[in-house]
Amino acid sequence: MSVEVKVYGTEQLCASCVNLPSAKETAEWLEAALSRKYGADSISIAYSDFQQPQTEEDKNWAKRIIEEDLWYPLVVISGEIVGEGNPKLKDIYAKLEDMGLHPIAATAESE
């Protein structure tokens, strides 16, 4: 099973996120953290600049970010917002595990 984690953001930091990493940095951080925990084959991270959306799905999220004044980086898994502004690994882990992903260490121990 492979799960795509989408991170939406833009080059410009949101006003409330001045001391936080950029959306692109957050995507890179998530890729490293999630790959370590679940394995690189289980997770793919996709970054999308919501000011330059490429797909229909990205256009829909870009519209929501602007209209609903959502904080970015916005982390979306299977169409559900899992993190906004300063995403928490704990919340992302919980969503992934609810979807059936298991940490590498837990998999190795059960074999």
Short mmCIF file of C-alpha atoms in Angstrom, two decimals:
data_model
loop_
_atom_site.label_atom_id
_atom_site.label_comp_id
_atom_site.label_asym_id
_atom_site.label_seq_id
_atom_site.Cartn_x
_atom_site.Cartn_y
_atom_site.Cartn_z
CA MET A 1 0.00 0.00 0.00
CA SER A 2 1.29 3.44 -0.91
CA VAL A 3 -0.30 6.63 0.39
CA GLU A 4 0.11 10.07 -1.12
CA VAL A 5 0.47 12.96 1.27
CA LYS A 6 -0.16 16.33 -0.39
CA VAL A 7 1.36 19.51 1.00
CA TYR A 8 -0.11 22.75 -0.31
CA GLY A 9 1.61 26.06 0.14
CA THR A 10 3.44 28.79 -1.70
CA GLU A 11 6.77 30.58 -1.62
CA GLN A 12 5.37 33.41 0.48
CA LEU A 13 4.88 32.49 4.14
CA CYS A 14 1.43 33.04 5.58
CA ALA A 15 1.19 35.98 7.99
CA SER A 16 0.67 33.70 10.99
CA CYS A 17 3.53 31.38 9.98
CA VAL A 18 6.46 33.81 9.94
CA ASN A 19 8.63 31.80 12.35
CA LEU A 20 7.69 28.42 10.88
CA PRO A 21 9.30 26.50 8.00
CA SER A 22 8.01 27.14 4.49
CA ALA A 23 5.52 24.73 2.90
CA LYS A 24 8.28 23.31 0.71
CA GLU A 25 10.51 22.76 3.75
CA THR A 26 7.58 21.14 5.54
CA ALA A 27 7.09 18.75 2.60
CA GLU A 28 10.78 17.79 2.72
CA TRP A 29 10.63 17.32 6.51
CA LEU A 30 7.50 15.16 6.23
CA GLU A 31 9.07 13.04 3.50
CA ALA A 32 12.08 12.31 5.71
CA ALA A 33 10.05 11.67 8.87
CA LEU A 34 7.36 9.51 7.25
CA SER A 35 9.83 7.52 5.14
CA ARG A 36 11.81 6.69 8.28
CA LYS A 37 8.71 5.55 10.15
CA TYR A 38 6.78 3.76 7.38
CA GLY A 39 9.36 3.11 4.66
CA ALA A 40 9.94 5.05 1.46
CA ASP A 41 7.77 2.65 -0.56
CA SER A 42 4.73 3.25 1.65
CA ILE A 43 4.59 7.02 1.40
CA SER A 44 4.85 9.60 -1.34
CA ILE A 45 4.89 13.31 -0.60
CA ALA A 46 3.69 15.75 -3.24
CA TYR A 47 4.16 19.50 -2.88
CA SER A 48 1.81 21.82 -4.74
CA ASP A 49 2.06 25.60 -4.96
CA PHE A 50 -1.57 26.65 -4.60
CA GLN A 51 -0.89 29.86 -6.51
CA GLN A 52 0.10 27.76 -9.53
CA PRO A 53 -2.13 24.64 -9.34
CA GLN A 54 -1.44 21.97 -11.96
CA THR A 55 -4.35 19.51 -11.63
CA GLU A 56 -8.09 19.84 -11.04
CA GLU A 57 -7.63 18.49 -7.51
CA ASP A 58 -4.93 21.11 -6.85
CA LYS A 59 -7.19 23.85 -8.27
CA ASN A 60 -9.99 22.78 -5.92
CA TRP A 61 -7.67 22.88 -2.90
CA ALA A 62 -6.22 26.23 -4.01
CA LYS A 63 -9.74 27.65 -4.15
CA ARG A 64 -10.51 26.32 -0.66
CA ILE A 65 -7.26 27.69 0.78
CA ILE A 66 -8.12 31.16 -0.54
CA GLU A 67 -11.88 31.18 0.11
CA GLU A 68 -11.80 29.51 3.53
CA ASP A 69 -8.63 31.35 4.58
CA LEU A 70 -6.90 28.07 5.45
CA TRP A 71 -3.40 28.23 6.88
CA TYR A 72 -0.59 26.73 4.90
CA PRO A 73 1.27 24.52 4.64
CA LEU A 74 -1.90 22.49 4.36
CA VAL A 75 -1.40 18.72 4.65
CA VAL A 76 -4.03 16.58 2.92
CA ILE A 77 -4.30 12.79 2.96
CA SER A 78 -7.08 11.05 1.00
CA GLY A 79 -9.00 14.29 0.62
CA GLU A 80 -8.91 15.07 4.36
CA ILE A 81 -7.09 17.99 5.97
CA VAL A 82 -4.69 16.49 8.50
CA GLY A 83 -2.53 19.51 9.27
CA GLU A 84 -2.77 23.25 8.80
CA GLY A 85 -0.15 25.94 9.41
CA ASN A 86 2.13 23.95 11.70
CA PRO A 87 1.23 20.29 11.05
CA LYS A 88 1.71 17.81 13.88
CA LEU A 89 3.38 14.47 13.16
CA LYS A 90 1.14 12.80 15.74
CA ASP A 91 -2.00 13.72 13.74
CA ILE A 92 -0.43 12.59 10.47
CA TYR A 93 0.72 9.29 11.99
CA ALA A 94 -2.79 8.69 13.36
CA LYS A 95 -4.39 9.25 9.94
CA LEU A 96 -1.89 6.97 8.18
CA GLU A 97 -2.34 4.22 10.75
CA ASP A 98 -6.14 4.55 10.50
CA MET A 99 -5.66 3.90 6.78
CA GLY A 100 -3.79 0.66 7.53
CA LEU A 101 -0.13 1.72 7.38
CA HIS A 102 2.11 0.25 10.05
CA PRO A 103 5.45 1.58 11.29
CA ILE A 104 8.45 -0.36 9.99
CA ALA A 105 9.56 -1.36 13.50
CA ALA A 106 6.11 -2.74 14.34
CA THR A 107 6.07 -4.73 11.10
CA ALA A 108 9.51 -6.23 11.79
CA GLU A 109 8.51 -7.17 15.36
CA SER A 110 5.34 -8.96 14.25
CA GLU A 111 7.17 -11.18 11.73
#
